[in-house]
Coordinates of C-alpha atoms and ligand atoms in Angstrom, one line a residue:
M487 CA 7.5 251.3 -94.5
S488 CA 3.7 250.9 -94.1
K489 CA 2.6 247.4 -93.1
V490 CA 1.1 245.2 -95.8
D491 CA -2.4 243.7 -95.3
C492 CA -1.8 240.2 -96.3
N493 CA -2.9 236.7 -95.2
A494 CA -0.1 234.5 -96.6
Y495 CA 0.1 230.7 -96.7
I496 CA 3.3 228.7 -97.0
T497 CA 2.8 225.1 -98.2
R498 CA 5.7 223.6 -96.2
R499 CA 8.3 224.8 -93.7
I500 CA 11.1 226.9 -95.4
P501 CA 14.0 228.7 -93.8
Q502 CA 12.9 231.1 -91.1
Q503 CA 14.5 234.1 -92.9
G504 CA 11.8 233.9 -95.6
I505 CA 9.0 233.8 -93.0
D506 CA 10.6 236.8 -91.2
V507 CA 10.5 238.9 -94.4
L508 CA 6.8 238.4 -94.5
T509 CA 6.1 239.0 -90.9
D510 CA 8.4 242.0 -90.7
A511 CA 6.4 243.5 -93.5
G512 CA 3.2 243.0 -91.5
A513 CA 1.8 239.9 -93.2
R514 CA 0.0 237.2 -91.2
V515 CA 1.6 233.9 -92.1
E516 CA 0.5 230.4 -91.7
V517 CA 2.9 227.6 -92.5
S518 CA 1.6 224.1 -93.2
P519 CA 2.1 222.1 -90.0
H520 CA 2.9 218.9 -92.0
D521 CA 6.5 218.3 -93.1
R522 CA 5.3 216.7 -96.4
V523 CA 3.7 217.5 -99.7
L524 CA 0.1 218.5 -99.2
A525 CA -2.5 216.3 -100.8
H526 CA -4.6 217.9 -103.6
E527 CA -7.6 218.3 -101.2
E528 CA -5.5 219.9 -98.5
L529 CA -4.0 222.3 -101.0
L530 CA -7.5 223.3 -102.3
A531 CA -8.6 224.0 -98.7
A532 CA -5.3 225.8 -97.8
V533 CA -5.3 228.3 -100.6
R534 CA -8.9 229.5 -99.9
G535 CA -9.1 233.0 -98.5
R536 CA -5.4 233.7 -98.8
D537 CA -4.0 236.8 -100.4
A538 CA -0.7 235.1 -101.2
V539 CA 0.6 231.5 -101.4
L540 CA 4.3 230.6 -101.2
C541 CA 4.4 227.2 -102.9
L542 CA 7.0 224.6 -103.8
L543 CA 8.0 222.7 -107.0
T544 CA 6.3 219.7 -105.4
D545 CA 2.9 221.5 -105.3
P546 CA 0.9 221.0 -108.5
I547 CA -0.8 224.5 -108.8
D548 CA -3.3 223.4 -111.5
A549 CA -6.4 225.2 -112.7
E550 CA -8.4 223.7 -109.9
V551 CA -6.1 225.0 -107.1
I552 CA -6.1 228.3 -108.9
G553 CA -9.9 228.3 -109.0
A554 CA -10.0 227.6 -105.3
A555 CA -7.6 230.5 -104.5
D556 CA -10.5 232.9 -104.4
R557 CA -8.6 235.9 -103.0
C558 CA -5.1 235.1 -104.1
R559 CA -3.0 237.7 -105.9
I560 CA 0.3 235.8 -106.1
F561 CA 1.7 232.3 -106.2
A562 CA 5.4 232.8 -105.2
N563 CA 7.2 229.6 -106.2
Y564 CA 10.2 228.6 -104.1
A565 CA 12.2 227.4 -107.2
V566 CA 13.5 228.7 -110.4
G567 CA 11.5 226.2 -112.4
Y568 CA 7.8 226.8 -112.4
N569 CA 6.5 224.0 -114.5
N570 CA 4.4 222.9 -111.5
I571 CA 2.2 226.0 -112.0
D572 CA -0.4 226.4 -114.7
V573 CA 0.7 230.0 -115.5
A574 CA -1.9 230.5 -118.2
A575 CA -4.7 229.7 -115.7
A576 CA -3.2 232.0 -113.1
T577 CA -2.8 234.8 -115.7
A578 CA -6.4 234.3 -116.8
R579 CA -7.4 235.0 -113.1
G580 CA -5.1 237.9 -112.8
I581 CA -2.8 236.2 -110.3
A582 CA 0.9 236.9 -110.4
V583 CA 3.4 234.0 -110.6
T584 CA 7.0 234.5 -109.4
N585 CA 10.1 232.3 -109.2
T586 CA 13.5 232.5 -107.6
P587 CA 16.1 232.8 -110.4
G588 CA 19.7 233.7 -109.9
V589 CA 20.2 232.8 -106.2
L590 CA 20.4 229.1 -107.0
T591 CA 22.6 229.3 -110.1
D592 CA 25.9 228.6 -108.5
A593 CA 24.6 225.8 -106.2
T594 CA 23.0 224.0 -109.1
A595 CA 26.0 224.4 -111.4
D596 CA 28.2 223.1 -108.6
L597 CA 25.9 220.1 -108.2
A598 CA 26.1 219.4 -111.9
W599 CA 29.8 219.2 -111.6
A600 CA 29.6 217.0 -108.5
L601 CA 27.5 214.6 -110.5
L602 CA 29.9 214.7 -113.5
F603 CA 32.9 213.9 -111.3
A604 CA 31.0 211.3 -109.2
V605 CA 29.8 209.3 -112.2
A606 CA 32.9 209.6 -114.4
R607 CA 35.3 208.7 -111.6
R608 CA 33.0 206.1 -110.1
I609 CA 33.0 207.7 -106.6
V610 CA 29.8 206.2 -105.4
E611 CA 30.6 202.7 -106.6
G612 CA 34.0 202.9 -105.1
D613 CA 32.8 204.2 -101.8
R614 CA 30.3 201.4 -101.6
F615 CA 33.1 198.9 -102.3
T616 CA 35.4 200.3 -99.6
R617 CA 32.6 200.3 -97.0
A618 CA 31.8 196.7 -97.9
G619 CA 35.4 195.8 -96.9
E620 CA 36.3 194.8 -100.5
F621 CA 39.3 197.1 -100.8
H622 CA 42.3 194.8 -100.5
G623 CA 44.8 197.2 -102.1
W624 CA 45.5 199.4 -105.1
A625 CA 45.1 197.6 -108.4
P626 CA 45.9 198.5 -111.9
M627 CA 42.4 197.9 -113.2
L628 CA 40.3 198.9 -110.2
F629 CA 37.3 201.2 -111.1
L630 CA 38.7 202.8 -114.2
G631 CA 36.5 205.7 -115.2
G632 CA 36.3 208.4 -117.9
D633 CA 38.7 211.3 -118.4
I634 CA 37.4 214.7 -117.6
S635 CA 40.2 217.3 -118.2
G636 CA 40.6 218.3 -121.8
R637 CA 37.4 216.5 -122.9
T638 CA 34.3 218.0 -124.5
L639 CA 31.4 219.4 -122.5
G640 CA 28.1 219.9 -124.2
I641 CA 25.7 222.3 -122.5
V642 CA 22.0 222.0 -123.6
G643 CA 20.3 225.3 -122.6
A644 CA 22.8 228.1 -122.0
G645 CA 20.8 230.2 -119.6
R646 CA 22.0 231.2 -116.2
I647 CA 22.8 227.7 -114.9
G648 CA 24.1 226.3 -118.2
T649 CA 26.4 229.2 -118.5
A650 CA 27.6 228.8 -114.9
V651 CA 28.4 225.1 -115.6
A652 CA 30.3 226.0 -118.8
F653 CA 32.4 228.7 -117.0
R654 CA 33.6 226.1 -114.5
A655 CA 34.9 224.0 -117.5
R656 CA 37.7 226.5 -117.9
G657 CA 39.5 225.0 -114.9
F658 CA 39.6 221.7 -116.7
R659 CA 40.7 223.0 -120.1
M660 CA 37.6 221.6 -121.7
R661 CA 36.2 222.2 -125.1
V662 CA 32.7 223.6 -124.7
L663 CA 29.8 223.1 -127.1
Y664 CA 26.3 224.6 -126.4
H665 CA 22.9 224.3 -127.8
D666 CA 20.5 227.1 -127.3
P667 CA 17.9 229.1 -129.4
S668 CA 20.0 232.2 -128.7
Q669 CA 23.6 233.0 -129.1
N670 CA 25.5 233.5 -125.8
E671 CA 28.3 235.8 -126.6
A672 CA 29.6 235.9 -123.0
L673 CA 30.0 232.2 -123.1
E674 CA 31.7 232.2 -126.5
Q675 CA 34.2 234.8 -125.4
A676 CA 34.9 233.5 -121.9
V677 CA 35.4 229.8 -122.7
G678 CA 35.5 229.8 -126.5
A679 CA 32.2 227.9 -126.5
E680 CA 30.8 226.9 -129.8
R681 CA 27.1 227.0 -130.6
V682 CA 26.0 223.9 -132.4
G683 CA 22.8 221.9 -133.2
L684 CA 21.7 219.4 -130.7
D685 CA 22.7 216.4 -132.8
T686 CA 26.2 217.7 -133.2
L687 CA 26.5 218.3 -129.5
L688 CA 25.3 214.8 -128.7
R689 CA 27.7 213.2 -131.2
E690 CA 30.7 215.2 -130.1
S691 CA 30.4 215.6 -126.3
D692 CA 32.0 213.5 -123.7
F693 CA 29.6 215.0 -121.1
V694 CA 26.1 216.3 -122.0
S695 CA 24.6 218.5 -119.3
L696 CA 21.0 219.5 -119.4
H697 CA 19.9 223.1 -118.4
V698 CA 16.6 223.7 -120.2
S699 CA 13.4 224.6 -118.4
L700 CA 10.6 222.0 -118.8
N701 CA 7.9 222.8 -121.3
E702 CA 6.2 221.2 -124.2
S703 CA 9.2 221.6 -126.5
T704 CA 11.7 220.2 -124.0
H705 CA 9.6 217.2 -122.8
H706 CA 11.6 214.1 -123.7
L707 CA 14.2 216.2 -125.5
I708 CA 16.6 213.3 -124.8
G709 CA 14.9 210.1 -126.0
P710 CA 16.1 206.9 -127.8
R711 CA 17.2 208.7 -130.9
E712 CA 19.3 211.3 -129.0
L713 CA 20.8 208.7 -126.7
A714 CA 21.8 206.6 -129.7
L715 CA 23.7 209.7 -131.1
M716 CA 25.9 209.9 -127.9
K717 CA 29.3 208.2 -127.7
P718 CA 29.4 204.9 -125.8
T719 CA 32.0 206.6 -123.6
A720 CA 29.8 209.7 -122.9
Y721 CA 27.9 210.6 -119.7
L722 CA 24.5 212.4 -119.4
I723 CA 24.1 214.9 -116.5
N724 CA 20.6 216.1 -115.6
T725 CA 20.0 218.8 -113.0
S726 CA 17.0 220.4 -114.8
R727 CA 13.7 218.5 -114.7
G728 CA 13.2 214.8 -115.0
P729 CA 10.7 214.7 -117.9
V730 CA 13.3 216.4 -120.2
V731 CA 14.8 212.8 -120.4
D732 CA 12.8 209.7 -121.5
E733 CA 13.9 207.8 -118.4
V734 CA 12.8 204.4 -119.7
A735 CA 14.9 204.9 -122.8
L736 CA 17.8 206.1 -120.6
V737 CA 17.6 202.9 -118.5
G738 CA 17.8 200.9 -121.7
A739 CA 20.7 202.9 -123.1
L740 CA 22.7 202.5 -119.8
R741 CA 21.9 198.8 -119.7
Q742 CA 23.1 198.2 -123.2
G743 CA 26.2 200.3 -122.8
Q744 CA 25.0 202.8 -125.4
I745 CA 26.3 205.5 -123.1
A746 CA 28.8 205.1 -120.2
G747 CA 26.8 206.6 -117.3
A748 CA 24.4 209.2 -116.0
G749 CA 24.3 211.6 -113.1
L750 CA 20.7 212.5 -112.4
D751 CA 19.3 214.9 -109.7
V752 CA 15.8 214.9 -111.1
Y753 CA 13.4 212.1 -112.3
E754 CA 10.6 211.8 -114.7
D755 CA 8.0 210.7 -112.1
E756 CA 9.8 212.2 -109.1
P757 CA 10.1 210.9 -106.4
Q758 CA 9.4 207.6 -108.2
L759 CA 12.3 206.1 -110.4
K760 CA 11.6 204.1 -113.5
P761 CA 12.1 200.4 -113.1
G762 CA 15.8 199.3 -113.2
L763 CA 17.3 202.8 -112.7
A764 CA 18.4 202.3 -109.1
E765 CA 19.9 198.9 -109.9
L766 CA 22.3 200.2 -112.4
P767 CA 25.9 200.6 -111.2
N768 CA 26.7 203.4 -113.7
V769 CA 24.3 206.1 -112.3
V770 CA 24.6 208.6 -109.5
I771 CA 21.1 209.5 -108.3
P772 CA 20.9 212.1 -105.5
P773 CA 17.3 213.2 -104.4
H774 CA 16.9 216.6 -106.2
L775 CA 19.5 218.5 -104.3
G776 CA 20.5 221.1 -106.9
S777 CA 19.7 224.1 -104.7
A778 CA 20.1 222.3 -101.4
T779 CA 22.7 224.4 -99.6
V780 CA 22.0 226.3 -96.4
G781 CA 22.9 229.6 -98.1
T782 CA 21.0 229.0 -101.3
R783 CA 17.8 227.8 -99.6
T784 CA 17.9 230.9 -97.3
K785 CA 18.2 233.2 -100.3
M786 CA 15.4 231.3 -102.1
A787 CA 13.1 231.8 -99.0
T788 CA 13.8 235.5 -98.7
L789 CA 13.5 236.1 -102.5
A790 CA 10.1 234.2 -102.7
A791 CA 8.9 236.3 -99.7
T792 CA 10.2 239.5 -101.2
N793 CA 8.1 238.8 -104.3
V794 CA 5.0 238.4 -102.1
V795 CA 5.7 241.7 -100.2
A796 CA 6.3 243.6 -103.4
M797 CA 3.0 242.4 -104.8
M798 CA 1.1 243.4 -101.6
R799 CA 2.7 246.8 -101.8
G800 CA 1.4 247.3 -105.3
E801 CA 5.0 247.2 -106.7
T802 CA 6.2 244.9 -109.5
P803 CA 7.5 241.7 -107.9
P804 CA 11.2 241.4 -109.0
N805 CA 10.8 237.9 -110.4
I806 CA 7.3 238.0 -112.0
V807 CA 7.0 235.5 -114.8
N808 CA 3.6 236.8 -116.1
P809 CA 3.9 240.6 -115.9
E810 CA 0.9 241.0 -118.1
V811 CA -1.3 240.5 -115.0
L812 CA -0.1 243.9 -113.7
Q813 CA -1.3 245.8 -116.7
Ligands
GLV2387 C1 14.8 223.5 -108.4 O1 14.7 222.5 -109.0 C2 14.3 224.7 -108.9 O2 13.7 224.8 -110.0 O3 14.5 225.7 -108.2
GLV2388 C1 17.7 229.2 -114.7 O1 18.0 229.9 -113.8 C2 18.5 229.3 -116.0 O2 18.3 230.2 -116.7 O3 19.3 228.4 -116.3

Protein backbone atom coordinates (compact mmCIF):
# COMPACT_ATOMS: atom_id res chain seq x y z
CA MET A 1 0.00 0.00 0.00
CA SER A 2 1.13 3.52 -0.68
CA LYS A 3 2.48 5.39 2.28
CA VAL A 4 0.28 8.01 3.87
CA ASP A 5 1.44 11.58 4.28
CA CYS A 6 0.52 12.27 7.87
CA ASN A 7 1.91 14.11 10.83
CA ALA A 8 0.17 12.48 13.77
CA TYR A 9 0.17 13.37 17.45
CA ILE A 10 -0.70 11.04 20.33
CA THR A 11 -1.55 12.84 23.56
CA ARG A 12 -0.13 10.18 25.87
CA ARG A 13 1.76 6.90 25.57
CA ILE A 14 -0.50 4.02 24.38
CA PRO A 15 0.38 0.39 23.57
CA GLN A 16 3.15 0.23 20.94
CA GLN A 17 1.04 -1.83 18.53
CA GLY A 18 -1.10 1.25 17.86
CA ILE A 19 1.93 3.42 17.17
CA ASP A 20 3.25 0.68 14.84
CA VAL A 21 0.03 0.77 12.78
CA LEU A 22 0.67 4.47 12.16
CA THR A 23 4.40 4.24 11.42
CA ASP A 24 3.97 1.13 9.24
CA ALA A 25 1.52 3.14 7.14
CA GLY A 26 4.16 5.85 6.73
CA ALA A 27 2.90 8.39 9.26
CA ARG A 28 5.29 10.50 11.28
CA VAL A 29 4.23 10.10 14.89
CA GLU A 30 4.97 12.17 17.95
CA VAL A 31 3.85 10.92 21.33
CA SER A 32 3.54 13.32 24.26
CA PRO A 33 6.68 12.82 26.38
CA HIS A 34 4.68 13.35 29.58
CA ASP A 35 2.95 10.41 31.21
CA ARG A 36 0.08 12.60 32.37
CA VAL A 37 -2.93 14.47 31.08
CA LEU A 38 -1.79 17.48 29.03
CA ALA A 39 -2.77 20.92 30.33
CA HIS A 40 -5.14 22.89 28.12
CA GLU A 41 -2.32 25.18 26.88
CA GLU A 42 -0.13 22.17 26.09
CA LEU A 43 -2.96 20.56 24.15
CA LEU A 44 -3.55 23.77 22.18
CA ALA A 45 0.12 23.88 21.21
CA ALA A 46 0.36 20.15 20.52
CA VAL A 47 -2.51 19.92 18.01
CA ARG A 48 -1.27 22.82 15.85
CA GLY A 49 0.08 21.67 12.49
CA ARG A 50 -1.00 18.02 12.95
CA ASP A 51 -2.94 16.10 10.33
CA ALA A 52 -4.29 13.69 12.93
CA VAL A 53 -4.62 13.61 16.71
CA LEU A 54 -5.08 10.39 18.67
CA CYS A 55 -6.61 11.56 21.95
CA LEU A 56 -7.87 10.09 25.22
CA LEU A 57 -11.07 10.37 27.23
CA THR A 58 -9.13 12.56 29.68
CA ASP A 59 -8.42 15.19 26.94
CA PRO A 60 -11.20 17.78 26.70
CA ILE A 61 -11.29 18.40 22.94
CA ASP A 62 -13.38 21.57 23.13
CA ALA A 63 -14.07 24.23 20.52
CA GLU A 64 -10.83 26.02 21.40
CA VAL A 65 -8.68 22.93 20.89
CA ILE A 66 -10.53 22.21 17.67
CA GLY A 67 -9.92 25.81 16.57
CA ALA A 68 -6.20 25.41 17.28
CA ALA A 69 -6.05 22.20 15.24
CA ASP A 70 -5.49 24.12 12.04
CA ARG A 71 -4.57 21.18 9.78
CA CYS A 72 -6.29 18.38 11.62
CA ARG A 73 -8.57 16.02 9.69
CA ILE A 74 -9.31 13.53 12.46
CA PHE A 75 -9.55 13.25 16.23
CA ALA A 76 -9.32 9.51 16.90
CA ASN A 77 -10.50 8.93 20.47
CA TYR A 78 -8.94 6.03 22.37
CA ALA A 79 -12.28 5.10 24.02
CA VAL A 80 -15.78 4.10 23.07
CA GLY A 81 -17.27 7.08 24.91
CA TYR A 82 -16.52 10.40 23.18
CA ASN A 83 -18.28 12.88 25.47
CA ASN A 84 -14.84 14.53 25.89
CA ILE A 85 -15.02 15.79 22.29
CA ASP A 86 -17.19 18.65 21.05
CA VAL A 87 -18.36 16.67 18.03
CA ALA A 88 -20.52 19.54 16.71
CA ALA A 89 -17.50 21.86 16.69
CA ALA A 90 -15.36 19.22 14.94
CA THR A 91 -18.10 18.59 12.38
CA ALA A 92 -18.43 22.32 11.70
CA ARG A 93 -14.72 22.36 10.85
CA GLY A 94 -15.01 19.21 8.71
CA ILE A 95 -12.91 17.16 11.13
CA ALA A 96 -13.73 13.47 11.57
CA VAL A 97 -14.22 12.02 15.06
CA THR A 98 -13.79 8.30 15.68
CA ASN A 99 -14.05 6.02 18.72
CA THR A 100 -13.15 2.41 19.59
CA PRO A 101 -16.41 0.45 19.99
CA GLY A 102 -16.64 -3.32 20.17
CA VAL A 103 -13.09 -4.14 21.26
CA LEU A 104 -13.74 -3.16 24.88
CA THR A 105 -17.23 -4.60 25.25
CA ASP A 106 -16.22 -7.84 26.99
CA ALA A 107 -13.61 -6.26 29.25
CA THR A 108 -16.07 -3.61 30.43
CA ALA A 109 -18.88 -6.14 30.90
CA ASP A 110 -16.49 -8.33 32.90
CA LEU A 111 -15.59 -5.39 35.11
CA ALA A 112 -19.26 -4.58 35.74
CA TRP A 113 -19.64 -8.14 37.05
CA ALA A 114 -16.46 -7.85 39.10
CA LEU A 115 -17.96 -4.78 40.78
CA LEU A 116 -21.30 -6.50 41.29
CA PHE A 117 -19.67 -9.48 43.01
CA ALA A 118 -17.21 -7.38 44.97
CA VAL A 119 -19.81 -5.06 46.44
CA ALA A 120 -22.56 -7.63 47.06
CA ARG A 121 -20.21 -10.16 48.64
CA ARG A 122 -18.18 -7.51 50.49
CA ILE A 123 -14.88 -8.70 49.06
CA VAL A 124 -12.97 -5.44 49.53
CA GLU A 125 -14.20 -4.91 53.09
CA GLY A 126 -13.41 -8.52 53.93
CA ASP A 127 -9.97 -8.35 52.35
CA ARG A 128 -9.12 -5.25 54.37
CA PHE A 129 -10.33 -6.99 57.53
CA THR A 130 -8.15 -10.04 56.91
CA ARG A 131 -5.06 -7.97 56.13
CA ALA A 132 -5.62 -5.97 59.32
CA GLY A 133 -5.28 -9.22 61.30
CA GLU A 134 -8.89 -9.09 62.44
CA PHE A 135 -9.91 -12.51 61.13
CA HIS A 136 -10.11 -14.71 64.19
CA GLY A 137 -12.19 -17.51 62.70
CA TRP A 138 -15.37 -18.24 60.77
CA ALA A 139 -18.44 -16.63 62.29
CA PRO A 140 -22.14 -17.00 61.54
CA MET A 141 -22.70 -13.27 61.12
CA LEU A 142 -19.41 -12.20 59.54
CA PHE A 143 -19.79 -9.92 56.47
CA LEU A 144 -23.18 -11.11 55.32
CA GLY A 145 -23.87 -9.73 51.84
CA GLY A 146 -26.55 -9.80 49.19
CA ASP A 147 -27.68 -12.80 47.14
CA ILE A 148 -26.80 -12.77 43.45
CA SER A 149 -27.97 -16.00 41.81
CA GLY A 150 -31.65 -15.96 40.96
CA ARG A 151 -32.06 -12.25 41.68
CA THR A 152 -33.10 -9.48 39.28
CA LEU A 153 -30.59 -7.57 37.17
CA GLY A 154 -31.65 -4.24 35.66
CA ILE A 155 -29.69 -3.04 32.64
CA VAL A 156 -29.99 0.67 31.86
CA GLY A 157 -28.86 1.08 28.24
CA ALA A 158 -28.91 -2.17 26.30
CA GLY A 159 -26.24 -1.35 23.72
CA ARG A 160 -23.16 -3.48 23.17
CA ILE A 161 -21.89 -3.39 26.74
CA GLY A 162 -25.28 -3.56 28.47
CA THR A 163 -26.18 -6.56 26.32
CA ALA A 164 -22.89 -8.29 27.14
CA VAL A 165 -23.51 -7.75 30.86
CA ALA A 166 -27.02 -9.17 30.52
CA PHE A 167 -25.82 -12.25 28.62
CA ARG A 168 -23.51 -13.12 31.51
CA ALA A 169 -26.55 -13.18 33.84
CA ARG A 170 -27.65 -16.47 32.29
CA GLY A 171 -24.99 -18.28 34.29
CA PHE A 172 -26.59 -16.97 37.47
CA ARG A 173 -30.18 -17.75 36.50
CA MET A 174 -31.13 -14.12 36.93
CA ARG A 175 -34.25 -12.36 35.80
CA VAL A 176 -33.16 -9.55 33.48
CA LEU A 177 -34.96 -6.24 32.99
CA TYR A 178 -33.72 -3.59 30.60
CA HIS A 179 -34.46 0.01 29.85
CA ASP A 180 -33.57 1.32 26.43
CA PRO A 181 -35.20 3.54 23.77
CA SER A 182 -35.13 0.55 21.40
CA GLN A 183 -36.24 -3.01 21.73
CA ASN A 184 -33.35 -5.51 21.89
CA GLU A 185 -34.75 -8.73 20.48
CA ALA A 186 -31.48 -10.67 20.81
CA LEU A 187 -31.47 -9.93 24.51
CA GLU A 188 -35.13 -10.84 24.94
CA GLN A 189 -34.65 -14.14 23.16
CA ALA A 190 -31.33 -15.16 24.69
CA VAL A 191 -32.01 -14.31 28.34
CA GLY A 192 -35.74 -13.69 28.41
CA ALA A 193 -35.07 -10.07 29.22
CA GLU A 194 -38.04 -7.77 29.62
CA ARG A 195 -38.05 -4.16 28.44
CA VAL A 196 -39.50 -1.86 31.09
CA GLY A 197 -39.63 1.81 32.00
CA LEU A 198 -36.80 3.17 34.13
CA ASP A 199 -38.96 3.52 37.26
CA THR A 200 -40.12 -0.10 37.07
CA LEU A 201 -36.54 -1.25 36.55
CA LEU A 202 -35.37 0.73 39.58
CA ARG A 203 -38.19 -0.55 41.77
CA GLU A 204 -37.79 -4.21 40.85
CA SER A 205 -34.04 -4.76 40.37
CA ASP A 206 -31.63 -6.11 42.95
CA PHE A 207 -28.74 -4.85 40.82
CA VAL A 208 -28.97 -1.79 38.57
CA SER A 209 -26.13 -1.58 36.05
CA LEU A 210 -25.63 1.56 33.94
CA HIS A 211 -24.54 1.32 30.28
CA VAL A 212 -25.70 4.53 28.62
CA SER A 213 -23.43 7.00 26.89
CA LEU A 214 -23.15 10.42 28.54
CA ASN A 215 -25.10 13.20 26.86
CA GLU A 216 -27.59 15.88 27.90
CA SER A 217 -30.40 13.37 28.30
CA THR A 218 -28.40 10.98 30.49
CA HIS A 219 -26.69 13.56 32.74
CA HIS A 220 -27.85 12.77 36.31
CA LEU A 221 -30.15 10.08 34.96
CA ILE A 222 -29.81 8.58 38.44
CA GLY A 223 -30.56 11.28 41.02
CA PRO A 224 -32.35 11.50 44.38
CA ARG A 225 -35.73 10.51 42.96
CA GLU A 226 -34.34 7.45 41.17
CA LEU A 227 -32.25 6.32 44.15
CA ALA A 228 -35.36 6.57 46.32
CA LEU A 229 -37.16 4.18 43.98
CA MET A 230 -34.50 1.49 44.44
CA LYS A 231 -34.86 -1.23 47.05
CA PRO A 232 -32.90 -0.77 50.28
CA THR A 233 -31.27 -4.13 49.48
CA ALA A 234 -30.28 -3.13 45.91
CA TYR A 235 -26.87 -2.24 44.50
CA LEU A 236 -25.95 0.33 41.84
CA ILE A 237 -23.17 -0.50 39.37
CA ASN A 238 -21.71 2.21 37.12
CA THR A 239 -19.14 1.46 34.43
CA SER A 240 -20.42 4.10 31.98
CA ARG A 241 -19.60 7.74 32.80
CA GLY A 242 -19.62 9.38 36.21
CA PRO A 243 -22.03 12.26 35.49
CA VAL A 244 -24.80 9.78 34.66
CA VAL A 245 -25.16 9.56 38.46
CA ASP A 246 -25.70 12.48 40.82
CA GLU A 247 -22.79 11.47 43.03
CA VAL A 248 -23.70 13.75 45.95
CA ALA A 249 -27.17 12.20 46.02
CA LEU A 250 -25.59 8.75 45.84
CA VAL A 251 -23.36 9.43 48.85
CA GLY A 252 -26.47 10.51 50.76
CA ALA A 253 -28.44 7.44 49.70
CA LEU A 254 -25.60 5.11 50.70
CA ARG A 255 -25.18 6.84 54.04
CA GLN A 256 -28.86 6.61 54.85
CA GLY A 257 -29.12 3.00 53.76
CA GLN A 258 -31.55 3.93 51.00
CA ILE A 259 -29.65 1.40 48.87
CA ALA A 260 -27.28 -1.36 50.00
CA GLY A 261 -24.15 -0.44 48.10
CA ALA A 262 -22.50 0.73 44.90
CA GLY A 263 -19.76 -0.46 42.59
CA LEU A 264 -18.37 2.50 40.66
CA ASP A 265 -15.64 2.59 38.03
CA VAL A 266 -16.33 6.19 36.97
CA TYR A 267 -16.89 9.43 38.89
CA GLU A 268 -18.71 12.66 38.34
CA ASP A 269 -15.59 14.88 38.62
CA GLU A 270 -13.07 12.20 37.76
CA PRO A 271 -10.45 11.78 39.18
CA GLN A 272 -11.96 13.72 42.12
CA LEU A 273 -14.52 11.94 44.31
CA LYS A 274 -17.42 13.73 45.98
CA PRO A 275 -16.91 14.27 49.72
CA GLY A 276 -17.65 11.20 51.80
CA LEU A 277 -17.68 8.64 48.97
CA ALA A 278 -14.31 7.10 49.77
CA GLU A 279 -15.19 6.84 53.48
CA LEU A 280 -18.22 4.63 52.88
CA PRO A 281 -17.74 0.92 53.60
CA ASN A 282 -20.41 -0.18 51.11
CA VAL A 283 -18.76 1.05 47.91
CA VAL A 284 -16.15 -0.51 45.67
CA ILE A 285 -14.30 2.21 43.74
CA PRO A 286 -11.62 1.17 41.23
CA PRO A 287 -9.92 3.94 39.18
CA HIS A 288 -11.76 3.71 35.79
CA LEU A 289 -10.46 0.29 34.79
CA GLY A 290 -13.31 -0.89 32.52
CA SER A 291 -11.15 -1.46 29.46
CA ALA A 292 -7.90 -1.96 31.36
CA THR A 293 -6.69 -5.34 30.17
CA VAL A 294 -3.53 -5.88 28.14
CA GLY A 295 -5.48 -7.39 25.25
CA THR A 296 -8.22 -4.78 25.20
CA ARG A 297 -5.95 -1.75 25.42
CA THR A 298 -3.84 -3.19 22.60
CA LYS A 299 -6.94 -3.56 20.43
CA MET A 300 -8.08 -0.04 21.30
CA ALA A 301 -4.68 1.32 20.25
CA THR A 302 -4.67 -0.49 16.90
CA LEU A 303 -8.30 0.41 16.22
CA ALA A 304 -7.76 4.13 16.96
CA ALA A 305 -4.68 4.08 14.70
CA THR A 306 -6.56 2.19 11.97
CA ASN A 307 -9.16 4.97 11.96
CA VAL A 308 -6.40 7.56 11.44
CA VAL A 309 -4.80 5.59 8.60
CA ALA A 310 -8.16 5.09 6.84
CA MET A 311 -8.86 8.83 6.99
CA MET A 312 -5.41 9.63 5.59
CA ARG A 313 -5.98 7.18 2.73
CA GLY A 314 -9.24 8.88 1.82
CA GLU A 315 -11.25 5.89 3.03
CA THR A 316 -14.13 5.98 5.49
CA PRO A 317 -12.74 5.39 9.00
CA PRO A 318 -14.44 2.26 10.35
CA ASN A 319 -15.62 3.96 13.53
CA ILE A 320 -16.51 7.46 12.39
CA VAL A 321 -19.16 9.07 14.61
CA ASN A 322 -19.78 12.13 12.37
CA PRO A 323 -19.87 10.61 8.84
CA GLU A 324 -21.46 13.79 7.50
CA VAL A 325 -17.97 15.36 7.35
CA LEU A 326 -17.07 12.98 4.51
CA GLN A 327 -19.86 14.16 2.23
C1 LIG B 1 -13.78 4.06 28.52
O1 LIG B 1 -14.33 4.55 29.46
C2 LIG B 1 -14.25 4.20 27.17
O2 LIG B 1 -15.20 4.95 26.89
O3 LIG B 1 -13.63 3.57 26.30
C1 LIG C 1 -20.84 0.83 23.85
O1 LIG C 1 -19.99 0.16 23.28
C2 LIG C 1 -22.20 0.38 23.97
O2 LIG C 1 -22.90 0.42 22.95
O3 LIG C 1 -22.58 -0.05 25.06
